[in-house]
Amino acid sequence: SLKFSYVNIGAPGRCNDAFVYNRSTLFEVMQNPVYAQNCLTVNNVKIQAHLIADSAFPLSNNLMKPYTERTNMPQHQSLFNYRLSRCRCTIERSFGHLKNRFRSIHKKMEYDIEHVKNIIKAACILHNICVDSQDAVETDWDIIATPYKKPNCYIQTLGAVDMRDALSFYFLQNPL
């Protein structure tokens, strides 16, 4: 589904994603021990429920991110990054559809910040209604987007490194 189940609106655009996440209610929810208690064991490593993130986030037990891209990466790491990217495509498509449906949020919004928060909340709710209604999304319009490469975050916890490595070998042994 391309619906939004959680939105966090209101942080200034200059804040990086990891900063915003670390101060969100979602971060607090993910700290609940229930996520660590319900695990899947892969190659003798307990894999707990986790969110999928991009390279701008720290690697932790409940936040999985790709390996840093480099030439001659081991096959299991490249495959892991590919599988993670496939998972992230759904949310990226959701944002693309949201921006295509409500083009005013694709550019700088010159309204009071409290109004902007409500506009974005309303757009997310309407987007979900459109998805439920199987409304088509118009994609034939041009926006010149400035390419932006997010900086890597190299913070990681030891357990999370083991989890990512175990998953990478599991993906290698279990093709789609």
mmCIF file with all atom_site columns, C-alpha atoms in Angstrom, residues 15-82:
data_model
loop_
_atom_site.group_PDB
_atom_site.id
_atom_site.type_symbol
_atom_site.label_atom_id
_atom_site.label_alt_id
_atom_site.label_comp_id
_atom_site.label_asym_id
_atom_site.label_entity_id
_atom_site.label_seq_id
_atom_site.pdbx_PDB_ins_code
_atom_site.Cartn_x
_atom_site.Cartn_y
_atom_site.Cartn_z
_atom_site.occupancy
_atom_site.B_iso_or_equiv
_atom_site.pdbx_formal_charge
_atom_site.auth_seq_id
_atom_site.auth_comp_id
_atom_site.auth_asym_id
_atom_site.auth_atom_id
_atom_site.pdbx_PDB_model_num
ATOM 1  C CA . CYS A 1 15 ? 17.201 19.533  10.171 1.00 0.00 ? 15 CYS A CA 1
ATOM 2  C CA . ASN A 1 16 ? 18.559 16.218  8.971  1.00 0.00 ? 16 ASN A CA 1
ATOM 3  C CA . ASP A 1 17 ? 16.333 13.145  8.979  1.00 0.00 ? 17 ASP A CA 1
ATOM 4  C CA . ALA A 1 18 ? 18.164 11.380  11.817 1.00 0.00 ? 18 ALA A CA 1
ATOM 5  C CA . PHE A 1 19 ? 17.856 14.453  14.065 1.00 0.00 ? 19 PHE A CA 1
ATOM 6  C CA . VAL A 1 20 ? 14.113 14.615  13.428 1.00 0.00 ? 20 VAL A CA 1
ATOM 7  C CA . TYR A 1 21 ? 13.656 10.853  13.920 1.00 0.00 ? 21 TYR A CA 1
ATOM 8  C CA . ASN A 1 22 ? 15.563 10.837  17.225 1.00 0.00 ? 22 ASN A CA 1
ATOM 9  C CA . ARG A 1 23 ? 13.114 13.406  18.614 1.00 0.00 ? 23 ARG A CA 1
ATOM 10 C CA . SER A 1 24 ? 9.958  11.780  17.265 1.00 0.00 ? 24 SER A CA 1
ATOM 11 C CA . THR A 1 25 ? 7.273  9.711   18.942 1.00 0.00 ? 25 THR A CA 1
ATOM 12 C CA . LEU A 1 26 ? 8.118  6.931   16.473 1.00 0.00 ? 26 LEU A CA 1
ATOM 13 C CA . PHE A 1 27 ? 11.629 6.761   17.933 1.00 0.00 ? 27 PHE A CA 1
ATOM 14 C CA . GLU A 1 28 ? 10.109 6.443   21.411 1.00 0.00 ? 28 GLU A CA 1
ATOM 15 C CA . VAL A 1 29 ? 7.720  3.715   20.251 1.00 0.00 ? 29 VAL A CA 1
ATOM 16 C CA . MET A 1 30 ? 10.569 1.733   18.676 1.00 0.00 ? 30 MET A CA 1
ATOM 17 C CA . GLN A 1 31 ? 12.412 1.718   22.031 1.00 0.00 ? 31 GLN A CA 1
ATOM 18 C CA . ASN A 1 32 ? 9.636  -0.415  23.532 1.00 0.00 ? 32 ASN A CA 1
ATOM 19 C CA . PRO A 1 33 ? 11.053 -3.792  24.678 1.00 0.00 ? 33 PRO A CA 1
ATOM 20 C CA . VAL A 1 34 ? 8.297  -5.627  22.799 1.00 0.00 ? 34 VAL A CA 1
ATOM 21 C CA . TYR A 1 35 ? 10.311 -5.119  19.601 1.00 0.00 ? 35 TYR A CA 1
ATOM 22 C CA . ALA A 1 36 ? 13.427 -6.704  21.099 1.00 0.00 ? 36 ALA A CA 1
ATOM 23 C CA . GLN A 1 37 ? 11.430 -9.587  22.567 1.00 0.00 ? 37 GLN A CA 1
ATOM 24 C CA . ASN A 1 38 ? 9.853  -10.637 19.266 1.00 0.00 ? 38 ASN A CA 1
ATOM 25 C CA . CYS A 1 39 ? 12.774 -11.741 17.136 1.00 0.00 ? 39 CYS A CA 1
ATOM 26 C CA . LEU A 1 40 ? 13.667 -13.913 14.213 1.00 0.00 ? 40 LEU A CA 1
ATOM 27 C CA . THR A 1 41 ? 16.920 -15.828 14.572 1.00 0.00 ? 41 THR A CA 1
ATOM 28 C CA . VAL A 1 42 ? 19.121 -15.840 11.476 1.00 0.00 ? 42 VAL A CA 1
ATOM 29 C CA . ASN A 1 43 ? 22.560 -17.483 11.577 1.00 0.00 ? 43 ASN A CA 1
ATOM 30 C CA . ASN A 1 44 ? 22.421 -17.468 15.411 1.00 0.00 ? 44 ASN A CA 1
ATOM 31 C CA . VAL A 1 45 ? 21.742 -13.718 15.474 1.00 0.00 ? 45 VAL A CA 1
ATOM 32 C CA . LYS A 1 46 ? 18.492 -12.369 16.882 1.00 0.00 ? 46 LYS A CA 1
ATOM 33 C CA . ILE A 1 47 ? 16.886 -9.977  14.403 1.00 0.00 ? 47 ILE A CA 1
ATOM 34 C CA . GLN A 1 48 ? 14.331 -7.741  16.057 1.00 0.00 ? 48 GLN A CA 1
ATOM 35 C CA . ALA A 1 49 ? 11.639 -5.685  14.348 1.00 0.00 ? 49 ALA A CA 1
ATOM 36 C CA . HIS A 1 50 ? 13.206 -2.649  12.749 1.00 0.00 ? 50 HIS A CA 1
ATOM 37 C CA . LEU A 1 51 ? 12.552 0.272   10.443 1.00 0.00 ? 51 LEU A CA 1
ATOM 38 C CA . ILE A 1 52 ? 14.263 0.627   7.077  1.00 0.00 ? 52 ILE A CA 1
ATOM 39 C CA . ALA A 1 53 ? 16.380 3.754   6.672  1.00 0.00 ? 53 ALA A CA 1
ATOM 40 C CA . ASP A 1 54 ? 18.794 5.336   4.231  1.00 0.00 ? 54 ASP A CA 1
ATOM 41 C CA . SER A 1 55 ? 22.477 6.103   4.746  1.00 0.00 ? 55 SER A CA 1
ATOM 42 C CA . ALA A 1 56 ? 21.787 9.390   6.584  1.00 0.00 ? 56 ALA A CA 1
ATOM 43 C CA . PHE A 1 57 ? 20.594 7.463   9.652  1.00 0.00 ? 57 PHE A CA 1
ATOM 44 C CA . PRO A 1 58 ? 22.639 5.681   12.313 1.00 0.00 ? 58 PRO A CA 1
ATOM 45 C CA . LEU A 1 59 ? 22.597 1.887   12.238 1.00 0.00 ? 59 LEU A CA 1
ATOM 46 C CA . SER A 1 60 ? 20.871 0.499   15.335 1.00 0.00 ? 60 SER A CA 1
ATOM 47 C CA . ASN A 1 61 ? 18.958 -2.599  16.408 1.00 0.00 ? 61 ASN A CA 1
ATOM 48 C CA . ASN A 1 62 ? 15.677 -0.994  15.389 1.00 0.00 ? 62 ASN A CA 1
ATOM 49 C CA . LEU A 1 63 ? 16.895 1.046   12.413 1.00 0.00 ? 63 LEU A CA 1
ATOM 50 C CA . MET A 1 64 ? 18.439 -0.849  9.484  1.00 0.00 ? 64 MET A CA 1
ATOM 51 C CA . LYS A 1 65 ? 20.458 1.052   6.865  1.00 0.00 ? 65 LYS A CA 1
ATOM 52 C CA . PRO A 1 66 ? 22.486 0.018   3.806  1.00 0.00 ? 66 PRO A CA 1
ATOM 53 C CA . TYR A 1 67 ? 26.174 -0.738  3.755  1.00 0.00 ? 67 TYR A CA 1
ATOM 54 C CA . THR A 1 68 ? 28.285 2.187   2.563  1.00 0.00 ? 68 THR A CA 1
ATOM 55 C CA . GLU A 1 69 ? 28.590 1.907   -1.222 1.00 0.00 ? 69 GLU A CA 1
ATOM 56 C CA . ARG A 1 70 ? 32.101 1.184   -2.451 1.00 0.00 ? 70 ARG A CA 1
ATOM 57 C CA . THR A 1 71 ? 33.748 -0.487  -5.404 1.00 0.00 ? 71 THR A CA 1
ATOM 58 C CA . ASN A 1 72 ? 34.205 -4.262  -5.167 1.00 0.00 ? 72 ASN A CA 1
ATOM 59 C CA . MET A 1 73 ? 31.664 -4.685  -2.364 1.00 0.00 ? 73 MET A CA 1
ATOM 60 C CA . PRO A 1 74 ? 31.152 -8.294  -1.253 1.00 0.00 ? 74 PRO A CA 1
ATOM 61 C CA . GLN A 1 75 ? 28.173 -9.871  -2.988 1.00 0.00 ? 75 GLN A CA 1
ATOM 62 C CA . HIS A 1 76 ? 26.171 -10.301 0.228  1.00 0.00 ? 76 HIS A CA 1
ATOM 63 C CA . GLN A 1 77 ? 26.505 -6.577  1.009  1.00 0.00 ? 77 GLN A CA 1
ATOM 64 C CA . SER A 1 78 ? 25.459 -5.510  -2.496 1.00 0.00 ? 78 SER A CA 1
ATOM 65 C CA . LEU A 1 79 ? 22.485 -7.871  -2.353 1.00 0.00 ? 79 LEU A CA 1
ATOM 66 C CA . PHE A 1 80 ? 21.516 -6.545  1.073  1.00 0.00 ? 80 PHE A CA 1
ATOM 67 C CA . ASN A 1 81 ? 21.612 -2.960  -0.234 1.00 0.00 ? 81 ASN A CA 1
ATOM 68 C CA . TYR A 1 82 ? 19.483 -3.986  -3.219 1.00 0.00 ? 82 TYR A CA 1
#
